[in-house]
mmCIF file of C-alpha atoms in Angstrom:
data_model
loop_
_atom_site.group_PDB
_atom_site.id
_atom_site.type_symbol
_atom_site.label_atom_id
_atom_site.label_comp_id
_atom_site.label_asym_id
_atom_site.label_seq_id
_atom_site.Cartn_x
_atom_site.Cartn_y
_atom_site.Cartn_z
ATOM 1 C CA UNK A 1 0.095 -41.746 -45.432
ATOM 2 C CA UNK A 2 0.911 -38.285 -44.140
ATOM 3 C CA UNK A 3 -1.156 -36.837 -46.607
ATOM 4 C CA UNK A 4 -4.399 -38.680 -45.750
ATOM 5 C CA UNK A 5 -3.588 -38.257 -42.077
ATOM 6 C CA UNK A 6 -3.084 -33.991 -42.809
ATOM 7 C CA UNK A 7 -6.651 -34.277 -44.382
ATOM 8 C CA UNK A 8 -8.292 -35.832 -42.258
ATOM 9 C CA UNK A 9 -6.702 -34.462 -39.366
ATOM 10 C CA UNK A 10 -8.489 -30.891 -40.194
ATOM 11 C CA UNK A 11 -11.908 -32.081 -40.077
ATOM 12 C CA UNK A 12 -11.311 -33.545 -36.808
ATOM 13 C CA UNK A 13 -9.728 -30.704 -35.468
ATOM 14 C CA UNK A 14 -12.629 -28.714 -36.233
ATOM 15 C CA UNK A 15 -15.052 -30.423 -34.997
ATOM 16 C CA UNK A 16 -13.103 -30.887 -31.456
ATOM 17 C CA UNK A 17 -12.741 -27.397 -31.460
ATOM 18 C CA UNK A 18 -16.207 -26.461 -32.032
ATOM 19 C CA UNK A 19 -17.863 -28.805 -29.420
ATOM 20 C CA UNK A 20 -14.753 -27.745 -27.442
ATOM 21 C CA UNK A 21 -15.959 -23.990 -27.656
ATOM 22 C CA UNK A 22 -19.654 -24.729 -27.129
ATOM 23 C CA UNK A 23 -18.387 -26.632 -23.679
ATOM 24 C CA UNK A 24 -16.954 -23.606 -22.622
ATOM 25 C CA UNK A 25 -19.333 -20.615 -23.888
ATOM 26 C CA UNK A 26 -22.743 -23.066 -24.605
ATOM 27 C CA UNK A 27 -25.592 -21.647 -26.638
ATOM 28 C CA UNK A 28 -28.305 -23.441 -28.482
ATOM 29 C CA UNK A 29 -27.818 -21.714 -31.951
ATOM 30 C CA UNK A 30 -24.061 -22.245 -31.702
ATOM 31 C CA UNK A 31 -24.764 -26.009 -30.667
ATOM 32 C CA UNK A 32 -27.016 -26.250 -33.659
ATOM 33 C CA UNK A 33 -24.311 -24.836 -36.079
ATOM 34 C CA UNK A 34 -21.828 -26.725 -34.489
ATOM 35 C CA UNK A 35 -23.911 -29.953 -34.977
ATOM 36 C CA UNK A 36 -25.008 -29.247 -38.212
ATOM 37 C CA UNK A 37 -22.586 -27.005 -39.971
ATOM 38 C CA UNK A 38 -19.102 -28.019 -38.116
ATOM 39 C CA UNK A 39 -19.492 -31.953 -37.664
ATOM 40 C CA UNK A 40 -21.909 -32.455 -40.525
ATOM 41 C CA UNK A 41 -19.762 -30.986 -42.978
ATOM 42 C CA UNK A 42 -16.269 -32.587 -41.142
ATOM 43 C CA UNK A 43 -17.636 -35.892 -41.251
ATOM 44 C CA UNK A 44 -18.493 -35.386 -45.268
ATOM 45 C CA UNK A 45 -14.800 -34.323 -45.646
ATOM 46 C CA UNK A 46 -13.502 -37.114 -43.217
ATOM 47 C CA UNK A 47 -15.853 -39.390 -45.366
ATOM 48 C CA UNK A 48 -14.562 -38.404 -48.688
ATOM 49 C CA UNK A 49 -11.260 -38.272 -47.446
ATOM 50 C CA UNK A 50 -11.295 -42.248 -46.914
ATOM 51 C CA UNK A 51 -13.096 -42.942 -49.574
ATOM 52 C CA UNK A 52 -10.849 -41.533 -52.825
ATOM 53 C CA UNK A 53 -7.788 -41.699 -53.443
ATOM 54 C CA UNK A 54 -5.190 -39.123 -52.259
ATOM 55 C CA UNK A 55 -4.704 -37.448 -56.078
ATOM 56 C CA UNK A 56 -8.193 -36.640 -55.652
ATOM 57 C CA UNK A 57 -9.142 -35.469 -52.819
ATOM 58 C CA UNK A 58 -5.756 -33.267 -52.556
ATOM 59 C CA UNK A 59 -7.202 -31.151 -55.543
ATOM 60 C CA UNK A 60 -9.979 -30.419 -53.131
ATOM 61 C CA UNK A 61 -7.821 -28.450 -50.602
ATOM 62 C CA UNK A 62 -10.370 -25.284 -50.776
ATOM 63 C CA UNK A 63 -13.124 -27.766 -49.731
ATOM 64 C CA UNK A 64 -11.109 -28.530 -46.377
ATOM 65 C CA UNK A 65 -10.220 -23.962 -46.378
ATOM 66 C CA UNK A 66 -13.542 -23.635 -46.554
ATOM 67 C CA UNK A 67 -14.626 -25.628 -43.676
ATOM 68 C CA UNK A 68 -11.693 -23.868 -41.626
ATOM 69 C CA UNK A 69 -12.865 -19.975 -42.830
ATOM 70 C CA UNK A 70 -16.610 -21.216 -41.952
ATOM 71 C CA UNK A 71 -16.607 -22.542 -39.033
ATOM 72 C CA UNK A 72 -13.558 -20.178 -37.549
ATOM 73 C CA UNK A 73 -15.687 -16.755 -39.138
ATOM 74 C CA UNK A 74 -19.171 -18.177 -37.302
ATOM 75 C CA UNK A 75 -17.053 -19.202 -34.150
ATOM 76 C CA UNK A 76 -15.503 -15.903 -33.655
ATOM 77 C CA UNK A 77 -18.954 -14.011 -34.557
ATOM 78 C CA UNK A 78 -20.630 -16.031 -31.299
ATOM 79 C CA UNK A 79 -18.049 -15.643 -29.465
ATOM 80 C CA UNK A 80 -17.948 -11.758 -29.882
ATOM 81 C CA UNK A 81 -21.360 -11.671 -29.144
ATOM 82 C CA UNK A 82 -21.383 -13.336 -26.058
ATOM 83 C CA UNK A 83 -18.024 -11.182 -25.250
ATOM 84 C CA UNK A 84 -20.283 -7.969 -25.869
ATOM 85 C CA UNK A 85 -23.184 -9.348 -23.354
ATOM 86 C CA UNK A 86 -20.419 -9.705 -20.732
ATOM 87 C CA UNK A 87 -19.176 -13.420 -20.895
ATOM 88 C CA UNK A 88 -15.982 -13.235 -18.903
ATOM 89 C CA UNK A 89 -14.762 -16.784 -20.687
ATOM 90 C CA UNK A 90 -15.922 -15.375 -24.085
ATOM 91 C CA UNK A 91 -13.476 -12.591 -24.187
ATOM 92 C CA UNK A 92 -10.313 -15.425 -23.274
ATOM 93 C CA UNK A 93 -11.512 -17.601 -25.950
ATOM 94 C CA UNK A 94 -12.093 -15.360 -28.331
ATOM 95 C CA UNK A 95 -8.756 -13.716 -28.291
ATOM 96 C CA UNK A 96 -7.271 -16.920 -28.416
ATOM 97 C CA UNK A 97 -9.432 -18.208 -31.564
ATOM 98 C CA UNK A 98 -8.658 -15.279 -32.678
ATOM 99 C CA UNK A 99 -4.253 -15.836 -32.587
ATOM 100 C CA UNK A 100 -5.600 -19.304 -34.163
ATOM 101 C CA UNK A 101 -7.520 -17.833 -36.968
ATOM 102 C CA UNK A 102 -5.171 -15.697 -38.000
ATOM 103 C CA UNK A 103 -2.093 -18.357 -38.249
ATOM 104 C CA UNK A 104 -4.493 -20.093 -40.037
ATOM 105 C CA UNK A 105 -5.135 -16.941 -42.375
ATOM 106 C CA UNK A 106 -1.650 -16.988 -42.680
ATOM 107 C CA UNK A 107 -1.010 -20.464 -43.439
ATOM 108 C CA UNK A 108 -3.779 -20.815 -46.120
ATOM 109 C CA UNK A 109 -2.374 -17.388 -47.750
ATOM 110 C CA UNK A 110 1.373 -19.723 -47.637
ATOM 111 C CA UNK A 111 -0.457 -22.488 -48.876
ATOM 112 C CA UNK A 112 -1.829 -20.386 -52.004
ATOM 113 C CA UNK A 113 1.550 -18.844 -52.630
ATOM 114 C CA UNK A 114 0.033 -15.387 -51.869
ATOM 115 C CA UNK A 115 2.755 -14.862 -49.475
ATOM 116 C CA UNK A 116 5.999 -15.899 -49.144
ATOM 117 C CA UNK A 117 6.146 -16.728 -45.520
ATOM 118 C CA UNK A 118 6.806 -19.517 -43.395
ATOM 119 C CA UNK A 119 3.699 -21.199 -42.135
ATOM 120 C CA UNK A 120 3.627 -19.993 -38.585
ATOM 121 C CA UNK A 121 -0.305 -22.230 -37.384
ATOM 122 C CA UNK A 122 1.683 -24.340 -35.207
ATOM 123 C CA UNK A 123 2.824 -21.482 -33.147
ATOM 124 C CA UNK A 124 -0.354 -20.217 -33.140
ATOM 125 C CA UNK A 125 -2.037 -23.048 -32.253
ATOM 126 C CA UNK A 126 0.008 -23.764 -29.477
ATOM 127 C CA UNK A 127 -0.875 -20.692 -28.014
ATOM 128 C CA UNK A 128 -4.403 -21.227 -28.353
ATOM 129 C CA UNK A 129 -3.456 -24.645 -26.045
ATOM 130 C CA UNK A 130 -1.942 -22.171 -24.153
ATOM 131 C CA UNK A 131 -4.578 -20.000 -23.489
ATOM 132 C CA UNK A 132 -7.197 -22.528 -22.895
ATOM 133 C CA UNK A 133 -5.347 -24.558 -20.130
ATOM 134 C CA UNK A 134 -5.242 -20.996 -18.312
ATOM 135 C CA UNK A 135 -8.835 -20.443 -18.983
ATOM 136 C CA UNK A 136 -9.852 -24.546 -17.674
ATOM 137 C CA UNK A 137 -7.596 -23.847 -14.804
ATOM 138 C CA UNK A 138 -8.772 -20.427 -14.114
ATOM 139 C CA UNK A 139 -12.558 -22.173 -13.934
ATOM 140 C CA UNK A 140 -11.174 -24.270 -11.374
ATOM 141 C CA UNK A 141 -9.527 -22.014 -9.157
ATOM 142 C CA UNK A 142 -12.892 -20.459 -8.950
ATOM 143 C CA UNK A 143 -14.895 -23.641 -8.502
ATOM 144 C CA UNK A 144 -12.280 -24.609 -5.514
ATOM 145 C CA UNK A 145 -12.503 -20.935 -3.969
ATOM 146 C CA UNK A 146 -16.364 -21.100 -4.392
ATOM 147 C CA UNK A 147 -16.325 -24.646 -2.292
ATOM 148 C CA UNK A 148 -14.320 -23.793 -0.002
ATOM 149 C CA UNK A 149 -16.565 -20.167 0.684
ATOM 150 C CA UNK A 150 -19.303 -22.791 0.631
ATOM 151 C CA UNK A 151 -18.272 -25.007 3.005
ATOM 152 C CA UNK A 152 -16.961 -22.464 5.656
ATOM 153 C CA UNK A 153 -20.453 -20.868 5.234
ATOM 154 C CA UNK A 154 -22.151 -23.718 5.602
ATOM 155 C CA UNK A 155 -20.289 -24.821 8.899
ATOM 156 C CA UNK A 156 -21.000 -21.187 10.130
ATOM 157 C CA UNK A 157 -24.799 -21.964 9.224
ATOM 158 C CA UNK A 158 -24.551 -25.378 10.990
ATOM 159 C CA UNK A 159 -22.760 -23.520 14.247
ATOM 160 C CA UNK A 160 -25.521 -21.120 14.330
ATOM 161 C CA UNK A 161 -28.577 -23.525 14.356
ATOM 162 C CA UNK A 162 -27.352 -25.470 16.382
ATOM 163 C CA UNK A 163 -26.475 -22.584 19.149
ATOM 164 C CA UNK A 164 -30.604 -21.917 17.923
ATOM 165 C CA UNK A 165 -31.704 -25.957 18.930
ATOM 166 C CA UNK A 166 -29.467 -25.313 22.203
ATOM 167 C CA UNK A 167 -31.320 -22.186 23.615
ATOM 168 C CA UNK A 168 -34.851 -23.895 22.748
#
């Protein structure tokens, strides 16, 4: 039972995190690859996963790596683009996708007995949780500030016409 949750618990995780990162740095190639390429591919893994039995689809670990690698690689190539052209929220979730990517690096490296580590993802990955509840609450700071400039503006605007309506 752990097993099958562990595998398909990465396809899942995947995909959340791929619509997550479109929701916070959106592009229509991205969305397309996350569409296509993330949840197309997770819901083939989460498919197989239910289908066969554990034996089997626990020889096909590197399928499961592979969707990782992929979808990690193409995630922190957009994400370094949009960094480059000046996306302030870019930059904070690429360097935390990037802490990810590399526990998960790591981990598979662990997993392959190519080092001789302790697997070190769930650190990692909480500090990518981390990370993004100071970016989400950093966006609504802002949003609050930006209101509140709004609204102060807009009873100055209010205050002025209406001085305007009074002389006429």
């Amino acid at each position: 039972t752990l097993l099958f949750i562990e595998y398909i618990m990465n396809p899942l995780i995947i995909i959340s995190a791929g619509f997550f990162v479109h929701s916070l740095v959106p592009g229509q190639r991205f969305f397309r690859f996350v569409v296509i390429g993330i949840l197309g591919f997770g819901l083939a893994l989460v498919l197989f996963t239910c289908s066969v039995p554990s034996l089997i689809y626990s020889e096909y670990v590197v399928l499961y790596q592979i969707h990782i690698l992929c979808a990690s690689f193409v995630s922190l190539g957009y994400l370094s683009l949009r960094a480059l052209q000046g996306h302030v929220i870019a930059r904070w979730v690429l360097f935390a996708l990037a802490a990810l990517v590399i526990g998960g690096l790591h981990d598979i490296l662990v997993a392959r007995t190519i080092l001789h580590n302790d697997y070190i993802v769930p650190y990692t990955f909480v500090f990518f949780i981390l990370m993004q509840s100071a970016i989400l609450s950093g966006r609504a700071a802002r949003a609050h500030r930006q209101a509140e400039h709004l609204s102060k503006n807009l009873r100055q605007e209010v205050d002025e016409q209406t001085k305007d309506l009074r002389l006429k």
